[in-house]
PDB file of N, CA, C and O and ligand atoms in Angstrom:
ATOM      1  N   UNK A   1       9.548  13.140  10.882  1.00  0.00           N
ATOM      2  CA  UNK A   1      10.180  14.145   9.985  1.00  0.00           C
ATOM      3  C   UNK A   1       9.306  14.487   8.775  1.00  0.00           C
ATOM      4  O   UNK A   1       8.840  13.550   8.152  1.00  0.00           O
ATOM      5  N   UNK A   2       9.066  15.708   8.531  1.00  0.00           N
ATOM      6  CA  UNK A   2       8.209  16.078   7.360  1.00  0.00           C
ATOM      7  C   UNK A   2       8.973  15.764   6.076  1.00  0.00           C
ATOM      8  O   UNK A   2      10.180  15.789   5.996  1.00  0.00           O
ATOM      9  N   UNK A   3       8.135  15.534   5.018  1.00  0.00           N
ATOM     10  CA  UNK A   3       8.699  15.245   3.728  1.00  0.00           C
ATOM     11  C   UNK A   3       8.218  16.186   2.747  1.00  0.00           C
ATOM     12  O   UNK A   3       7.174  16.800   2.872  1.00  0.00           O
ATOM     13  N   UNK A   4       9.099  16.373   1.660  1.00  0.00           N
ATOM     14  CA  UNK A   4       8.555  17.228   0.582  1.00  0.00           C
ATOM     15  C   UNK A   4       8.903  16.659  -0.778  1.00  0.00           C
ATOM     16  O   UNK A   4       9.856  15.856  -0.877  1.00  0.00           O
ATOM     17  N   UNK A   5       8.155  17.061  -1.750  1.00  0.00           N
ATOM     18  CA  UNK A   5       8.314  16.520  -3.064  1.00  0.00           C
ATOM     19  C   UNK A   5       7.953  17.588  -4.064  1.00  0.00           C
ATOM     20  O   UNK A   5       6.959  18.253  -3.891  1.00  0.00           O
ATOM     21  N   UNK A   6       8.779  17.744  -5.137  1.00  0.00           N
ATOM     22  CA  UNK A   6       8.498  18.654  -6.234  1.00  0.00           C
ATOM     23  C   UNK A   6       8.240  17.813  -7.469  1.00  0.00           C
ATOM     24  O   UNK A   6       9.145  17.074  -7.898  1.00  0.00           O
ATOM     25  N   UNK A   7       7.094  17.936  -8.005  1.00  0.00           N
ATOM     26  CA  UNK A   7       6.722  17.125  -9.239  1.00  0.00           C
ATOM     27  C   UNK A   7       7.689  17.409 -10.419  1.00  0.00           C
ATOM     28  O   UNK A   7       7.989  16.539 -11.161  1.00  0.00           O
ATOM     29  N   UNK A   8       8.102  18.666 -10.489  1.00  0.00           N
ATOM     30  CA  UNK A   8       8.988  19.013 -11.551  1.00  0.00           C
ATOM     31  C   UNK A   8      10.300  18.185 -11.618  1.00  0.00           C
ATOM     32  O   UNK A   8      10.999  18.205 -12.647  1.00  0.00           O
ATOM     33  N   UNK A   9      10.629  17.562 -10.476  1.00  0.00           N
ATOM     34  CA  UNK A   9      11.838  16.725 -10.444  1.00  0.00           C
ATOM     35  C   UNK A   9      11.717  15.457 -11.348  1.00  0.00           C
ATOM     36  O   UNK A   9      12.682  14.881 -11.793  1.00  0.00           O
ATOM     37  N   UNK A  10      10.418  15.095 -11.572  1.00  0.00           N
ATOM     38  CA  UNK A  10      10.234  13.897 -12.481  1.00  0.00           C
ATOM     39  C   UNK A  10       9.429  14.230 -13.717  1.00  0.00           C
ATOM     40  O   UNK A  10       9.509  13.571 -14.708  1.00  0.00           O
ATOM     41  N   UNK A  11       8.589  15.257 -13.604  1.00  0.00           N
ATOM     42  CA  UNK A  11       7.796  15.748 -14.788  1.00  0.00           C
ATOM     43  C   UNK A  11       8.227  17.084 -15.179  1.00  0.00           C
ATOM     44  O   UNK A  11       7.842  18.080 -14.477  1.00  0.00           O
ATOM     45  N   UNK A  12       8.936  17.203 -16.230  1.00  0.00           N
ATOM     46  CA  UNK A  12       9.481  18.487 -16.552  1.00  0.00           C
ATOM     47  C   UNK A  12       8.404  19.466 -16.902  1.00  0.00           C
ATOM     48  O   UNK A  12       7.440  19.058 -17.610  1.00  0.00           O
ATOM     49  N   UNK A  13       8.499  20.669 -16.398  1.00  0.00           N
ATOM     50  CA  UNK A  13       7.503  21.693 -16.652  1.00  0.00           C
ATOM     51  C   UNK A  13       6.437  21.794 -15.591  1.00  0.00           C
ATOM     52  O   UNK A  13       5.644  22.725 -15.633  1.00  0.00           O
ATOM     53  N   UNK A  14       6.320  20.781 -14.764  1.00  0.00           N
ATOM     54  CA  UNK A  14       5.225  20.787 -13.743  1.00  0.00           C
ATOM     55  C   UNK A  14       5.800  21.613 -12.511  1.00  0.00           C
ATOM     56  O   UNK A  14       6.815  21.314 -11.964  1.00  0.00           O
ATOM     57  N   UNK A  15       5.029  22.613 -12.075  1.00  0.00           N
ATOM     58  CA  UNK A  15       5.389  23.473 -11.004  1.00  0.00           C
ATOM     59  C   UNK A  15       4.864  23.096  -9.677  1.00  0.00           C
ATOM     60  O   UNK A  15       5.025  23.784  -8.663  1.00  0.00           O
ATOM     61  N   UNK A  16       4.201  21.996  -9.613  1.00  0.00           N
ATOM     62  CA  UNK A  16       3.485  21.583  -8.330  1.00  0.00           C
ATOM     63  C   UNK A  16       4.533  20.993  -7.395  1.00  0.00           C
ATOM     64  O   UNK A  16       5.451  20.181  -7.703  1.00  0.00           O
ATOM     65  N   UNK A  17       4.324  21.332  -6.100  1.00  0.00           N
ATOM     66  CA  UNK A  17       5.146  20.673  -5.075  1.00  0.00           C
ATOM     67  C   UNK A  17       4.279  20.539  -3.798  1.00  0.00           C
ATOM     68  O   UNK A  17       3.238  21.236  -3.682  1.00  0.00           O
ATOM     69  N   UNK A  18       4.688  19.725  -2.904  1.00  0.00           N
ATOM     70  CA  UNK A  18       3.866  19.495  -1.711  1.00  0.00           C
ATOM     71  C   UNK A  18       4.776  19.067  -0.497  1.00  0.00           C
ATOM     72  O   UNK A  18       5.900  18.641  -0.729  1.00  0.00           O
ATOM     73  N   UNK A  19       4.248  19.231   0.639  1.00  0.00           N
ATOM     74  CA  UNK A  19       4.887  18.700   1.847  1.00  0.00           C
ATOM     75  C   UNK A  19       3.853  17.907   2.616  1.00  0.00           C
ATOM     76  O   UNK A  19       2.643  18.103   2.525  1.00  0.00           O
ATOM     77  N   UNK A  20       4.342  16.994   3.430  1.00  0.00           N
ATOM     78  CA  UNK A  20       3.477  16.156   4.286  1.00  0.00           C
ATOM     79  C   UNK A  20       4.172  15.712   5.499  1.00  0.00           C
ATOM     80  O   UNK A  20       5.397  15.773   5.588  1.00  0.00           O
ATOM     81  N   UNK A  21       3.447  15.233   6.486  1.00  0.00           N
ATOM     82  CA  UNK A  21       4.069  14.785   7.764  1.00  0.00           C
ATOM     83  C   UNK A  21       4.798  13.485   7.683  1.00  0.00           C
ATOM     84  O   UNK A  21       5.708  13.222   8.429  1.00  0.00           O
ATOM     85  N   UNK A  22       4.382  12.659   6.686  1.00  0.00           N
ATOM     86  CA  UNK A  22       5.043  11.356   6.506  1.00  0.00           C
ATOM     87  C   UNK A  22       4.885  10.933   5.069  1.00  0.00           C
ATOM     88  O   UNK A  22       4.168  11.522   4.263  1.00  0.00           O
ATOM     89  N   UNK A  23       5.522   9.801   4.713  1.00  0.00           N
ATOM     90  CA  UNK A  23       5.548   9.303   3.407  1.00  0.00           C
ATOM     91  C   UNK A  23       4.208   8.898   2.860  1.00  0.00           C
ATOM     92  O   UNK A  23       3.809   9.155   1.749  1.00  0.00           O
ATOM     93  N   UNK A  24       3.385   8.317   3.774  1.00  0.00           N
ATOM     94  CA  UNK A  24       2.016   7.898   3.355  1.00  0.00           C
ATOM     95  C   UNK A  24       1.178   9.109   2.930  1.00  0.00           C
ATOM     96  O   UNK A  24       0.487   9.072   1.980  1.00  0.00           O
ATOM     97  N   UNK A  25       1.227  10.082   3.779  1.00  0.00           N
ATOM     98  CA  UNK A  25       0.444  11.275   3.479  1.00  0.00           C
ATOM     99  C   UNK A  25       0.860  11.974   2.217  1.00  0.00           C
ATOM    100  O   UNK A  25       0.141  12.399   1.374  1.00  0.00           O
ATOM    101  N   UNK A  26       2.240  11.940   2.043  1.00  0.00           N
ATOM    102  CA  UNK A  26       2.853  12.529   0.813  1.00  0.00           C
ATOM    103  C   UNK A  26       2.357  11.776  -0.441  1.00  0.00           C
ATOM    104  O   UNK A  26       1.922  12.429  -1.345  1.00  0.00           O
ATOM    105  N   UNK A  27       2.342  10.499  -0.343  1.00  0.00           N
ATOM    106  CA  UNK A  27       1.887   9.734  -1.474  1.00  0.00           C
ATOM    107  C   UNK A  27       0.441   9.887  -1.853  1.00  0.00           C
ATOM    108  O   UNK A  27       0.016   9.875  -2.932  1.00  0.00           O
ATOM    109  N   UNK A  28      -0.382  10.103  -0.755  1.00  0.00           N
ATOM    110  CA  UNK A  28      -1.780  10.464  -1.016  1.00  0.00           C
ATOM    111  C   UNK A  28      -1.931  11.704  -1.775  1.00  0.00           C
ATOM    112  O   UNK A  28      -2.738  11.769  -2.743  1.00  0.00           O
ATOM    113  N   UNK A  29      -1.186  12.703  -1.396  1.00  0.00           N
ATOM    114  CA  UNK A  29      -1.232  14.058  -2.103  1.00  0.00           C
ATOM    115  C   UNK A  29      -0.713  13.868  -3.537  1.00  0.00           C
ATOM    116  O   UNK A  29      -1.263  14.491  -4.441  1.00  0.00           O
ATOM    117  N   UNK A  30       0.356  13.093  -3.625  1.00  0.00           N
ATOM    118  CA  UNK A  30       0.941  12.933  -5.012  1.00  0.00           C
ATOM    119  C   UNK A  30      -0.008  12.185  -5.941  1.00  0.00           C
ATOM    120  O   UNK A  30      -0.199  12.584  -7.056  1.00  0.00           O
ATOM    121  N   UNK A  31      -0.675  11.143  -5.395  1.00  0.00           N
ATOM    122  CA  UNK A  31      -1.579  10.446  -6.328  1.00  0.00           C
ATOM    123  C   UNK A  31      -2.752  11.244  -6.706  1.00  0.00           C
ATOM    124  O   UNK A  31      -3.292  11.202  -7.799  1.00  0.00           O
ATOM    125  N   UNK A  32      -3.195  12.149  -5.815  1.00  0.00           N
ATOM    126  CA  UNK A  32      -4.298  12.996  -6.105  1.00  0.00           C
ATOM    127  C   UNK A  32      -3.882  13.973  -7.205  1.00  0.00           C
ATOM    128  O   UNK A  32      -4.633  14.219  -8.162  1.00  0.00           O
ATOM    129  N   UNK A  33      -2.705  14.565  -7.052  1.00  0.00           N
ATOM    130  CA  UNK A  33      -2.212  15.432  -8.110  1.00  0.00           C
ATOM    131  C   UNK A  33      -2.031  14.735  -9.397  1.00  0.00           C
ATOM    132  O   UNK A  33      -2.336  15.294 -10.486  1.00  0.00           O
ATOM    133  N   UNK A  34      -1.412  13.556  -9.356  1.00  0.00           N
ATOM    134  CA  UNK A  34      -1.169  12.814 -10.589  1.00  0.00           C
ATOM    135  C   UNK A  34      -2.471  12.536 -11.335  1.00  0.00           C
ATOM    136  O   UNK A  34      -2.541  12.617 -12.577  1.00  0.00           O
ATOM    137  N   UNK A  35      -3.546  12.196 -10.528  1.00  0.00           N
ATOM    138  CA  UNK A  35      -4.841  11.945 -11.151  1.00  0.00           C
ATOM    139  C   UNK A  35      -5.451  13.217 -11.739  1.00  0.00           C
ATOM    140  O   UNK A  35      -5.918  13.245 -12.903  1.00  0.00           O
ATOM    141  N   UNK A  36      -5.410  14.283 -10.969  1.00  0.00           N
ATOM    142  CA  UNK A  36      -6.078  15.541 -11.389  1.00  0.00           C
ATOM    143  C   UNK A  36      -5.319  16.258 -12.510  1.00  0.00           C
ATOM    144  O   UNK A  36      -5.971  16.779 -13.380  1.00  0.00           O
ATOM    145  N   UNK A  37      -3.998  16.312 -12.442  1.00  0.00           N
ATOM    146  CA  UNK A  37      -3.231  17.106 -13.353  1.00  0.00           C
ATOM    147  C   UNK A  37      -2.488  16.334 -14.429  1.00  0.00           C
ATOM    148  O   UNK A  37      -2.021  16.907 -15.404  1.00  0.00           O
ATOM    149  N   UNK A  38      -2.281  15.023 -14.153  1.00  0.00           N
ATOM    150  CA  UNK A  38      -1.487  14.220 -15.198  1.00  0.00           C
ATOM    151  C   UNK A  38      -2.368  13.076 -15.713  1.00  0.00           C
ATOM    152  O   UNK A  38      -1.837  12.206 -16.405  1.00  0.00           O
ATOM    153  N   UNK A  39      -3.679  13.098 -15.351  1.00  0.00           N
ATOM    154  CA  UNK A  39      -4.545  12.046 -15.845  1.00  0.00           C
ATOM    155  C   UNK A  39      -4.089  10.568 -15.576  1.00  0.00           C
ATOM    156  O   UNK A  39      -4.267   9.704 -16.375  1.00  0.00           O
ATOM    157  N   UNK A  40      -3.426  10.419 -14.469  1.00  0.00           N
ATOM    158  CA  UNK A  40      -2.980   9.082 -14.075  1.00  0.00           C
ATOM    159  C   UNK A  40      -3.922   8.548 -13.010  1.00  0.00           C
ATOM    160  O   UNK A  40      -4.019   8.984 -11.835  1.00  0.00           O
ATOM    161  N   UNK A  41      -4.726   7.549 -13.376  1.00  0.00           N
ATOM    162  CA  UNK A  41      -5.680   6.994 -12.482  1.00  0.00           C
ATOM    163  C   UNK A  41      -4.961   6.111 -11.393  1.00  0.00           C
ATOM    164  O   UNK A  41      -5.365   5.932 -10.255  1.00  0.00           O
ATOM    165  N   UNK A  42      -3.814   5.483 -11.852  1.00  0.00           N
ATOM    166  CA  UNK A  42      -2.950   4.802 -10.866  1.00  0.00           C
ATOM    167  C   UNK A  42      -1.560   5.097 -11.252  1.00  0.00           C
ATOM    168  O   UNK A  42      -1.290   5.410 -12.391  1.00  0.00           O
ATOM    169  N   UNK A  43      -0.722   5.090 -10.269  1.00  0.00           N
ATOM    170  CA  UNK A  43       0.680   5.453 -10.483  1.00  0.00           C
ATOM    171  C   UNK A  43       1.537   4.184 -10.776  1.00  0.00           C
ATOM    172  O   UNK A  43       1.586   3.304  -9.940  1.00  0.00           O
ATOM    173  N   UNK A  44       2.152   4.124 -11.918  1.00  0.00           N
ATOM    174  CA  UNK A  44       2.926   2.927 -12.173  1.00  0.00           C
ATOM    175  C   UNK A  44       4.096   2.822 -11.199  1.00  0.00           C
ATOM    176  O   UNK A  44       4.673   3.822 -10.701  1.00  0.00           O
ATOM    177  N   UNK A  45       4.503   1.559 -10.933  1.00  0.00           N
ATOM    178  CA  UNK A  45       5.559   1.257  -9.969  1.00  0.00           C
ATOM    179  C   UNK A  45       6.849   2.040 -10.295  1.00  0.00           C
ATOM    180  O   UNK A  45       7.542   2.530  -9.479  1.00  0.00           O
ATOM    181  N   UNK A  46       7.145   2.150 -11.581  1.00  0.00           N
ATOM    182  CA  UNK A  46       8.285   2.833 -12.059  1.00  0.00           C
ATOM    183  C   UNK A  46       8.340   4.277 -11.623  1.00  0.00           C
ATOM    184  O   UNK A  46       9.346   4.830 -11.161  1.00  0.00           O
ATOM    185  N   UNK A  47       7.101   4.921 -11.672  1.00  0.00           N
ATOM    186  CA  UNK A  47       7.035   6.336 -11.226  1.00  0.00           C
ATOM    187  C   UNK A  47       7.175   6.422  -9.749  1.00  0.00           C
ATOM    188  O   UNK A  47       7.812   7.304  -9.168  1.00  0.00           O
ATOM    189  N   UNK A  48       6.526   5.432  -8.996  1.00  0.00           N
ATOM    190  CA  UNK A  48       6.664   5.444  -7.548  1.00  0.00           C
ATOM    191  C   UNK A  48       8.127   5.431  -7.116  1.00  0.00           C
ATOM    192  O   UNK A  48       8.552   6.092  -6.214  1.00  0.00           O
ATOM    193  N   UNK A  49       8.950   4.602  -7.765  1.00  0.00           N
ATOM    194  CA  UNK A  49      10.349   4.449  -7.435  1.00  0.00           C
ATOM    195  C   UNK A  49      11.051   5.828  -7.711  1.00  0.00           C
ATOM    196  O   UNK A  49      11.918   6.255  -6.894  1.00  0.00           O
ATOM    197  N   UNK A  50      10.688   6.424  -8.840  1.00  0.00           N
ATOM    198  CA  UNK A  50      11.288   7.738  -9.162  1.00  0.00           C
ATOM    199  C   UNK A  50      10.946   8.828  -8.096  1.00  0.00           C
ATOM    200  O   UNK A  50      11.743   9.528  -7.585  1.00  0.00           O
ATOM    201  N   UNK A  51       9.656   8.756  -7.655  1.00  0.00           N
ATOM    202  CA  UNK A  51       9.135   9.749  -6.707  1.00  0.00           C
ATOM    203  C   UNK A  51       9.926   9.480  -5.379  1.00  0.00           C
ATOM    204  O   UNK A  51      10.426  10.447  -4.795  1.00  0.00           O
ATOM    205  N   UNK A  52      10.017   8.220  -5.009  1.00  0.00           N
ATOM    206  CA  UNK A  52      10.689   7.908  -3.756  1.00  0.00           C
ATOM    207  C   UNK A  52      12.187   8.449  -3.759  1.00  0.00           C
ATOM    208  O   UNK A  52      12.678   8.874  -2.744  1.00  0.00           O
ATOM    209  N   UNK A  53      12.815   8.368  -4.896  1.00  0.00           N
ATOM    210  CA  UNK A  53      14.222   8.784  -4.987  1.00  0.00           C
ATOM    211  C   UNK A  53      14.346  10.317  -4.913  1.00  0.00           C
ATOM    212  O   UNK A  53      15.419  10.804  -4.635  1.00  0.00           O
ATOM    213  N   UNK A  54      13.183  11.019  -5.098  1.00  0.00           N
ATOM    214  CA  UNK A  54      13.258  12.519  -5.067  1.00  0.00           C
ATOM    215  C   UNK A  54      12.625  13.084  -3.820  1.00  0.00           C
ATOM    216  O   UNK A  54      12.648  14.356  -3.687  1.00  0.00           O
ATOM    217  N   UNK A  55      12.078  12.250  -2.958  1.00  0.00           N
ATOM    218  CA  UNK A  55      11.510  12.825  -1.740  1.00  0.00           C
ATOM    219  C   UNK A  55      12.607  13.318  -0.818  1.00  0.00           C
ATOM    220  O   UNK A  55      13.682  12.772  -0.688  1.00  0.00           O
ATOM    221  N   UNK A  56      12.392  14.560  -0.306  1.00  0.00           N
ATOM    222  CA  UNK A  56      13.382  15.207   0.504  1.00  0.00           C
ATOM    223  C   UNK A  56      12.832  15.443   1.918  1.00  0.00           C
ATOM    224  O   UNK A  56      11.643  15.612   2.087  1.00  0.00           O
ATOM    225  N   UNK A  57      13.738  15.609   2.885  1.00  0.00           N
ATOM    226  CA  UNK A  57      13.239  16.030   4.233  1.00  0.00           C
ATOM    227  C   UNK A  57      12.910  17.504   4.099  1.00  0.00           C
ATOM    228  O   UNK A  57      13.558  18.320   3.532  1.00  0.00           O
ATOM    229  N   UNK A  58      11.764  17.851   4.747  1.00  0.00           N
ATOM    230  CA  UNK A  58      11.284  19.274   4.688  1.00  0.00           C
ATOM    231  C   UNK A  58      11.844  20.004   5.895  1.00  0.00           C
ATOM    232  O   UNK A  58      12.138  19.405   6.924  1.00  0.00           O
TER     233      UNK A  58
HETATM  234 ZN1   ZN B 101       2.837  17.358 -11.592  1.00  0.00          ZN
END
């Protein structure tokens, strides 16, 4: 089942969103976005939990 995530659900004002075929692929895309656009070299566990709670079926 495909997954989708909208960054604006946890970072107010961010318009980025993505879809992927599974959660691993989704997290790869999210970490790349976090690094490039939010200057996060690694994603804190707290954020990972928030992201997981916002992942939706695409
Ligand atoms: Zn973002």
